[in-house]
Amino acid sequence: MVESEENMKLDLCSIILDNPVIPASGTFGYGREFAEFYDINRLGTFSFKGTTGERRFGNPTPRIAECQQGMINSVGLQNPGVDAVINEELSEIAKIFSKPVMANVSGFSIKEYVDVACRLALEEQVGWIELNISCPNVHNGGMAFGTDPHEAANVTEKVKRALQSQKEMGGDKPLIVKLSPNVTDITEIAVACEAAGADGLTLINTVQGMRINLKTGKPVIAKKIGGLSGPAIFPIALRMIYQTYEKVNIPIIGCGGVSSAEDVLEMMMAGATAVQVGAANLVNPMICPEIIDGLPLHMKKYGIDNIADIIGGAH
Ligand code: SIN
């Protein structure tokens, strides 16, 4: 049993988190590798790898490019498919994680989003559905749904309605929509998703970028363009969270370049209720417990008695 401090607790769509730290989807697998380093029950929760209807092998390699202050990925939603996630991964997660987990759902059609979200939401361990309409690495899916407010609202509404229809079976889990920064005005998409029934938002996913190999004169990544994450995108994420907080009334999960306890506090002051840590897990597998350990010290340093009090405090 992991002890948690009362003044670090937060309410995320009526589920209490022990602290705001959540490893981001795609950087934490299903938790197994990290559980070898520390008790992952110390986390607020974690978001597992984006799940699609069928198994996917992902994009051709190379699909990673390193950069100063970050990395570019073009993984292409590699995952074992929803059947394997339900039949194999969730039972493994149960052995190492006793809290509600966040199920990241990806797709290439509205039907796929609805089917996968509904199936995962019926699983007892799943606390929230995180609808990924922002993957920049696949054609005709992911970000294609998240860069147009009408498309974003449409898929959100269909998934929300389908989740509500399974309320009696316990399958009406809170719907969090993960947004893309690769748009002119993220607040337009955020407002559309809220109006369509989203219970929360995660922002941001990766920022489109590329590298060229000077020896070959060709793009490093096989698919040429990928998504940039890491400290380089922290100020972009912060700006988008700040702007979105002023336009919506649902909780925002901040994500993008977080690598310290101070980053977490800054994102919360911008408007985040909880904060996802992504690329930093790949650099230092202990980063999340280090951030959790660092939070009380930094709260004291900045005179913060209760972490929930600082949400949106910069406005
Ligand atoms: C990927 O699998 O390509 C990354 C997922 C994402 O960016 O949403």
Short mmCIF file of C-alpha atoms and ligand atoms in Angstrom, two decimals:
data_model
loop_
_atom_site.label_atom_id
_atom_site.label_comp_id
_atom_site.label_asym_id
_atom_site.label_seq_id
_atom_site.Cartn_x
_atom_site.Cartn_y
_atom_site.Cartn_z
CA MET A 1 0.00 0.00 0.00
CA VAL A 2 1.46 3.34 -1.07
CA GLU A 3 1.03 6.24 1.37
CA SER A 4 -0.11 9.45 -0.24
CA GLU A 5 -0.13 13.01 1.01
CA GLU A 6 -3.58 14.60 1.39
CA ASN A 7 -2.37 17.92 -0.03
CA MET A 8 -1.31 16.30 -3.33
CA LYS A 9 -4.72 14.78 -4.10
CA LEU A 10 -6.76 15.90 -7.10
CA ASP A 11 -10.15 15.20 -8.57
CA LEU A 12 -9.97 14.14 -12.22
CA CYS A 13 -13.52 13.69 -13.52
CA SER A 14 -14.71 12.44 -10.10
CA ILE A 15 -11.85 9.98 -9.67
CA ILE A 16 -9.34 10.98 -7.00
CA LEU A 17 -5.67 10.95 -7.99
CA ASP A 18 -3.08 10.65 -5.21
CA ASN A 19 -0.93 13.15 -7.09
CA PRO A 20 -0.95 14.87 -10.50
CA VAL A 21 1.77 12.75 -12.16
CA ILE A 22 0.65 10.54 -15.06
CA PRO A 23 3.03 8.88 -17.54
CA ALA A 24 1.81 9.75 -21.04
CA SER A 25 0.55 7.19 -23.53
CA GLY A 26 3.25 5.69 -25.71
CA THR A 27 6.07 6.35 -23.26
CA PHE A 28 5.15 3.79 -20.60
CA GLY A 29 3.90 0.73 -22.49
CA TYR A 30 1.61 -1.14 -20.10
CA GLY A 31 3.75 -0.32 -17.09
CA ARG A 32 5.68 -3.62 -16.84
CA GLU A 33 9.16 -2.34 -17.67
CA PHE A 34 8.81 0.56 -15.23
CA ALA A 35 7.46 -1.68 -12.45
CA GLU A 36 10.91 -3.28 -12.43
CA PHE A 37 12.33 0.09 -11.36
CA TYR A 38 9.71 1.28 -8.84
CA ASP A 39 6.24 0.67 -7.40
CA ILE A 40 4.09 2.23 -10.11
CA ASN A 41 1.23 2.58 -7.60
CA ARG A 42 3.03 5.76 -6.58
CA LEU A 43 1.71 7.40 -9.78
CA GLY A 44 -1.54 9.32 -10.04
CA THR A 45 -2.35 6.87 -12.82
CA PHE A 46 -0.83 6.07 -16.22
CA SER A 47 -2.11 6.18 -19.78
CA PHE A 48 -1.35 3.02 -21.72
CA LYS A 49 -0.29 2.77 -25.36
CA GLY A 50 -2.93 3.89 -27.87
CA THR A 51 -5.16 0.92 -28.66
CA THR A 52 -6.78 0.26 -32.03
CA GLY A 53 -9.32 -2.35 -33.12
CA GLU A 54 -6.69 -4.55 -34.80
CA ARG A 55 -3.08 -5.32 -33.99
CA ARG A 56 -0.68 -2.83 -35.66
CA PHE A 57 3.01 -3.20 -36.34
CA GLY A 58 3.47 0.55 -36.79
CA ASN A 59 5.45 2.54 -39.29
CA PRO A 60 8.61 1.46 -41.13
CA THR A 61 11.93 2.23 -39.42
CA PRO A 62 13.75 4.49 -38.74
CA ARG A 63 10.93 6.00 -36.74
CA ILE A 64 12.86 7.91 -34.08
CA ALA A 65 15.11 10.95 -34.58
CA GLU A 66 16.96 12.64 -31.77
CA CYS A 67 17.07 16.42 -31.40
CA GLN A 68 18.45 18.89 -28.92
CA GLN A 69 15.89 19.19 -26.14
CA GLY A 70 13.67 16.46 -27.50
CA MET A 71 12.98 13.63 -29.90
CA ILE A 72 10.82 12.97 -32.92
CA ASN A 73 8.79 9.79 -33.17
CA SER A 74 6.81 8.24 -35.96
CA VAL A 75 5.79 4.99 -34.29
CA GLY A 76 2.49 4.71 -36.13
CA LEU A 77 0.32 3.40 -33.30
CA GLN A 78 2.06 0.06 -32.85
CA ASN A 79 -0.09 -1.94 -30.44
CA PRO A 80 -1.43 -5.48 -29.99
CA GLY A 81 -5.09 -4.55 -30.70
CA VAL A 82 -8.04 -4.29 -28.34
CA ASP A 83 -8.58 -8.08 -27.92
CA ALA A 84 -5.04 -8.60 -26.69
CA VAL A 85 -5.17 -5.51 -24.49
CA ILE A 86 -8.30 -6.82 -22.77
CA ASN A 87 -7.36 -10.49 -22.66
CA GLU A 88 -3.65 -10.19 -21.90
CA GLU A 89 -2.42 -6.73 -20.96
CA LEU A 90 -5.11 -5.72 -18.46
CA SER A 91 -4.62 -8.87 -16.37
CA GLU A 92 -0.87 -8.19 -16.32
CA ILE A 93 -1.51 -4.56 -15.33
CA ALA A 94 -3.70 -5.82 -12.45
CA LYS A 95 -0.67 -7.59 -10.97
CA ILE A 96 1.36 -4.40 -10.71
CA PHE A 97 -1.16 -1.53 -10.56
CA SER A 98 -4.15 -1.34 -8.26
CA LYS A 99 -5.56 2.05 -9.32
CA PRO A 100 -7.85 2.97 -12.21
CA VAL A 101 -5.80 3.17 -15.42
CA MET A 102 -6.30 5.54 -18.37
CA ALA A 103 -7.08 3.75 -21.64
CA ASN A 104 -5.78 5.62 -24.68
CA VAL A 105 -7.94 4.84 -27.72
CA SER A 106 -6.85 5.47 -31.31
CA GLY A 107 -8.62 4.82 -34.56
CA PHE A 108 -9.09 5.26 -38.28
CA SER A 109 -12.88 5.58 -38.35
CA ILE A 110 -15.58 6.73 -35.98
CA LYS A 111 -16.79 3.15 -35.72
CA GLU A 112 -13.36 1.99 -34.61
CA TYR A 113 -13.10 4.74 -31.97
CA VAL A 114 -16.59 3.88 -30.67
CA ASP A 115 -16.03 0.11 -30.60
CA VAL A 116 -12.62 0.24 -28.94
CA ALA A 117 -13.66 2.90 -26.41
CA CYS A 118 -16.81 0.99 -25.44
CA ARG A 119 -15.02 -2.30 -25.02
CA LEU A 120 -12.26 -0.83 -22.88
CA ALA A 121 -14.70 1.23 -20.81
CA LEU A 122 -16.47 -1.97 -19.73
CA GLU A 123 -13.27 -3.17 -18.08
CA GLU A 124 -13.28 -2.57 -14.34
CA GLN A 125 -9.65 -1.43 -14.23
CA VAL A 126 -10.22 1.33 -16.75
CA GLY A 127 -10.93 4.65 -15.07
CA TRP A 128 -10.95 7.03 -18.02
CA ILE A 129 -11.05 6.77 -21.80
CA GLU A 130 -8.48 9.05 -23.42
CA LEU A 131 -9.55 9.52 -27.03
CA ASN A 132 -6.46 10.12 -29.12
CA ILE A 133 -7.57 12.25 -32.06
CA SER A 134 -4.11 13.73 -32.40
CA CYS A 135 -1.58 11.12 -33.56
CA PRO A 136 0.41 12.87 -36.33
CA ASN A 137 1.95 9.64 -37.66
CA VAL A 138 -0.87 7.86 -39.49
CA HIS A 139 -2.88 8.68 -42.59
CA ASN A 140 -6.68 8.92 -42.47
CA GLY A 141 -6.79 8.49 -38.71
CA GLY A 142 -5.52 10.09 -35.52
CA MET A 143 -4.84 13.74 -36.21
CA ALA A 144 -7.23 13.76 -39.18
CA PHE A 145 -10.04 13.75 -36.58
CA GLY A 146 -8.41 16.31 -34.35
CA THR A 147 -7.57 19.20 -36.63
CA ASP A 148 -11.10 20.15 -37.65
CA PRO A 149 -13.56 21.25 -34.95
CA HIS A 150 -16.52 19.56 -36.69
CA GLU A 151 -14.71 16.21 -37.04
CA ALA A 152 -13.42 16.46 -33.47
CA ALA A 153 -16.92 17.19 -32.16
CA ASN A 154 -18.45 14.43 -34.26
CA VAL A 155 -16.17 11.65 -33.01
CA THR A 156 -16.40 12.96 -29.43
CA GLU A 157 -20.19 13.01 -29.54
CA LYS A 158 -20.47 9.52 -31.05
CA VAL A 159 -18.11 8.01 -28.48
CA LYS A 160 -19.75 9.87 -25.60
CA ARG A 161 -23.21 8.70 -26.63
CA ALA A 162 -22.04 5.11 -27.01
CA LEU A 163 -20.39 5.21 -23.57
CA GLN A 164 -23.56 6.61 -22.02
CA SER A 165 -25.59 3.82 -23.60
CA GLN A 166 -23.63 1.27 -21.52
CA LYS A 167 -24.08 3.13 -18.23
CA GLU A 168 -26.06 0.34 -16.61
CA MET A 169 -23.20 -2.06 -17.24
CA GLY A 170 -20.71 0.34 -15.63
CA GLY A 171 -19.23 1.32 -18.98
CA ASP A 172 -19.90 5.06 -18.94
CA LYS A 173 -16.34 6.09 -18.06
CA PRO A 174 -15.22 9.75 -18.24
CA LEU A 175 -14.18 10.71 -21.77
CA ILE A 176 -10.98 12.70 -22.08
CA VAL A 177 -10.03 13.91 -25.57
CA LYS A 178 -6.33 14.29 -26.44
CA LEU A 179 -5.76 17.25 -28.73
CA SER A 180 -3.20 18.09 -31.39
CA PRO A 181 -1.10 21.26 -31.28
CA ASN A 182 -0.82 21.11 -35.08
CA VAL A 183 -3.70 23.53 -35.58
CA THR A 184 -4.10 27.28 -35.84
CA ASP A 185 -6.30 27.63 -32.76
CA ILE A 186 -6.43 24.70 -30.33
CA THR A 187 -9.12 26.42 -28.27
CA GLU A 188 -11.58 26.09 -31.16
CA ILE A 189 -11.14 22.30 -31.10
CA ALA A 190 -11.26 22.23 -27.29
CA VAL A 191 -14.53 24.17 -27.16
CA ALA A 192 -16.05 21.91 -29.85
CA CYS A 193 -15.08 18.78 -27.91
CA GLU A 194 -16.50 20.16 -24.66
CA ALA A 195 -19.78 21.02 -26.37
CA ALA A 196 -19.88 17.48 -27.82
CA GLY A 197 -19.66 15.92 -24.36
CA ALA A 198 -15.97 15.57 -23.50
CA ASP A 199 -15.44 15.30 -19.75
CA GLY A 200 -11.83 16.44 -19.96
CA LEU A 201 -9.02 17.26 -22.37
CA THR A 202 -5.39 16.26 -22.66
CA LEU A 203 -3.16 18.77 -24.34
CA ILE A 204 -0.88 18.60 -26.16
CA ASN A 205 0.18 15.67 -28.34
CA THR A 206 3.43 16.02 -30.32
CA VAL A 207 4.34 18.91 -32.62
CA GLN A 208 5.07 17.92 -36.21
CA GLY A 209 8.77 18.08 -37.05
CA MET A 210 11.55 16.45 -39.07
CA ARG A 211 15.33 15.97 -39.35
CA ILE A 212 17.53 15.47 -42.42
CA ASN A 213 20.58 13.20 -42.37
CA LEU A 214 23.42 15.28 -43.84
CA LYS A 215 25.27 12.18 -45.07
CA THR A 216 22.37 10.80 -47.11
CA GLY A 217 20.71 14.14 -47.74
CA LYS A 218 17.38 12.45 -46.92
CA PRO A 219 14.92 12.67 -44.02
CA VAL A 220 16.04 10.61 -41.00
CA ILE A 221 12.56 9.20 -40.42
CA ALA A 222 11.22 6.70 -42.97
CA LYS A 223 7.89 8.53 -43.11
CA LYS A 224 9.84 11.82 -43.27
CA ILE A 225 7.77 13.72 -40.70
CA GLY A 226 7.05 12.76 -37.10
CA GLY A 227 5.99 14.26 -33.79
CA LEU A 228 8.38 16.26 -31.62
CA SER A 229 8.21 15.79 -27.86
CA GLY A 230 10.50 16.65 -24.95
CA PRO A 231 11.49 19.88 -23.20
CA ALA A 232 11.53 21.81 -26.52
CA ILE A 233 7.72 21.77 -26.62
CA PHE A 234 7.06 22.68 -22.97
CA PRO A 235 6.44 26.42 -23.61
CA ILE A 236 4.12 25.60 -26.53
CA ALA A 237 2.11 23.20 -24.37
CA LEU A 238 1.99 25.71 -21.54
CA ARG A 239 0.69 28.45 -23.84
CA MET A 240 -2.01 26.17 -25.24
CA ILE A 241 -3.13 25.01 -21.79
CA TYR A 242 -3.26 28.63 -20.63
CA GLN A 243 -5.38 29.69 -23.60
CA THR A 244 -7.67 26.67 -23.40
CA TYR A 245 -8.26 27.05 -19.65
CA GLU A 246 -9.88 30.42 -20.39
CA LYS A 247 -12.36 28.86 -22.82
CA VAL A 248 -13.52 25.58 -21.24
CA ASN A 249 -14.99 24.40 -17.96
CA ILE A 250 -13.74 20.82 -18.04
CA PRO A 251 -10.44 19.62 -16.54
CA ILE A 252 -7.29 19.79 -18.64
CA ILE A 253 -4.49 17.26 -18.36
CA GLY A 254 -1.29 19.05 -19.31
CA CYS A 255 1.24 17.20 -21.46
CA GLY A 256 4.33 18.25 -23.37
CA GLY A 257 7.96 18.38 -22.33
CA VAL A 258 7.44 18.00 -18.58
CA SER A 259 10.60 16.81 -16.86
CA SER A 260 10.60 18.26 -13.32
CA ALA A 261 8.39 18.99 -10.32
CA GLU A 262 8.61 22.69 -11.18
CA ASP A 263 7.30 22.00 -14.70
CA VAL A 264 4.31 20.23 -13.10
CA LEU A 265 3.55 23.24 -10.88
CA GLU A 266 3.93 25.63 -13.82
CA MET A 267 1.52 23.62 -15.96
CA MET A 268 -0.99 23.49 -13.13
CA MET A 269 -0.78 27.26 -12.69
CA ALA A 270 -1.52 27.55 -16.43
CA GLY A 271 -4.69 25.51 -15.91
CA ALA A 272 -3.86 21.80 -15.77
CA THR A 273 -5.60 19.62 -13.18
CA ALA A 274 -3.06 16.83 -13.70
CA VAL A 275 0.09 16.50 -15.75
CA GLN A 276 1.39 13.81 -18.08
CA VAL A 277 5.09 13.05 -18.35
CA GLY A 278 6.10 11.67 -21.74
CA ALA A 279 9.51 11.70 -23.41
CA ALA A 280 11.28 12.19 -20.05
CA ASN A 281 10.38 8.57 -19.13
CA LEU A 282 12.52 7.41 -22.04
CA VAL A 283 15.52 9.41 -20.82
CA ASN A 284 15.19 8.55 -17.13
CA PRO A 285 12.83 5.71 -16.14
CA MET A 286 12.79 7.07 -12.57
CA ILE A 287 11.63 10.54 -13.60
CA CYS A 288 8.04 10.13 -12.38
CA PRO A 289 8.86 9.03 -8.81
CA GLU A 290 11.56 11.70 -8.73
CA ILE A 291 8.98 14.32 -9.67
CA ILE A 292 6.52 12.97 -7.08
CA ASP A 293 9.23 13.09 -4.40
CA GLY A 294 10.16 16.61 -5.49
CA LEU A 295 6.65 18.05 -5.40
CA PRO A 296 6.33 18.54 -1.58
CA LEU A 297 9.72 20.28 -1.46
CA HIS A 298 8.83 22.62 -4.30
CA MET A 299 5.34 23.24 -2.91
CA LYS A 300 6.98 24.33 0.32
CA LYS A 301 9.48 26.51 -1.54
CA TYR A 302 6.68 28.37 -3.36
CA GLY A 303 4.32 28.52 -0.38
CA ILE A 304 1.76 26.07 -1.79
CA ASP A 305 -0.23 24.31 0.95
CA ASN A 306 -2.53 22.30 -1.27
CA ILE A 307 -1.64 21.46 -4.86
CA ALA A 308 -5.25 21.71 -6.09
CA ASP A 309 -5.30 25.38 -5.09
CA ILE A 310 -2.85 26.37 -7.81
CA ILE A 311 -4.86 25.06 -10.78
CA GLY A 312 -5.29 28.02 -13.13
CA GLY A 313 -3.65 30.30 -10.58
CA ALA A 314 -1.73 32.21 -13.27
CA HIS A 315 -4.95 33.65 -14.74
C1 SIN B 1 2.52 6.98 -32.53
O1 SIN B 1 2.23 5.80 -32.20
O2 SIN B 1 2.83 7.28 -33.69
C2 SIN B 1 2.50 8.05 -31.50
C3 SIN B 1 1.15 8.24 -30.92
C4 SIN B 1 0.68 9.64 -30.93
O3 SIN B 1 1.42 10.56 -31.24
O4 SIN B 1 -0.50 9.87 -30.63
#
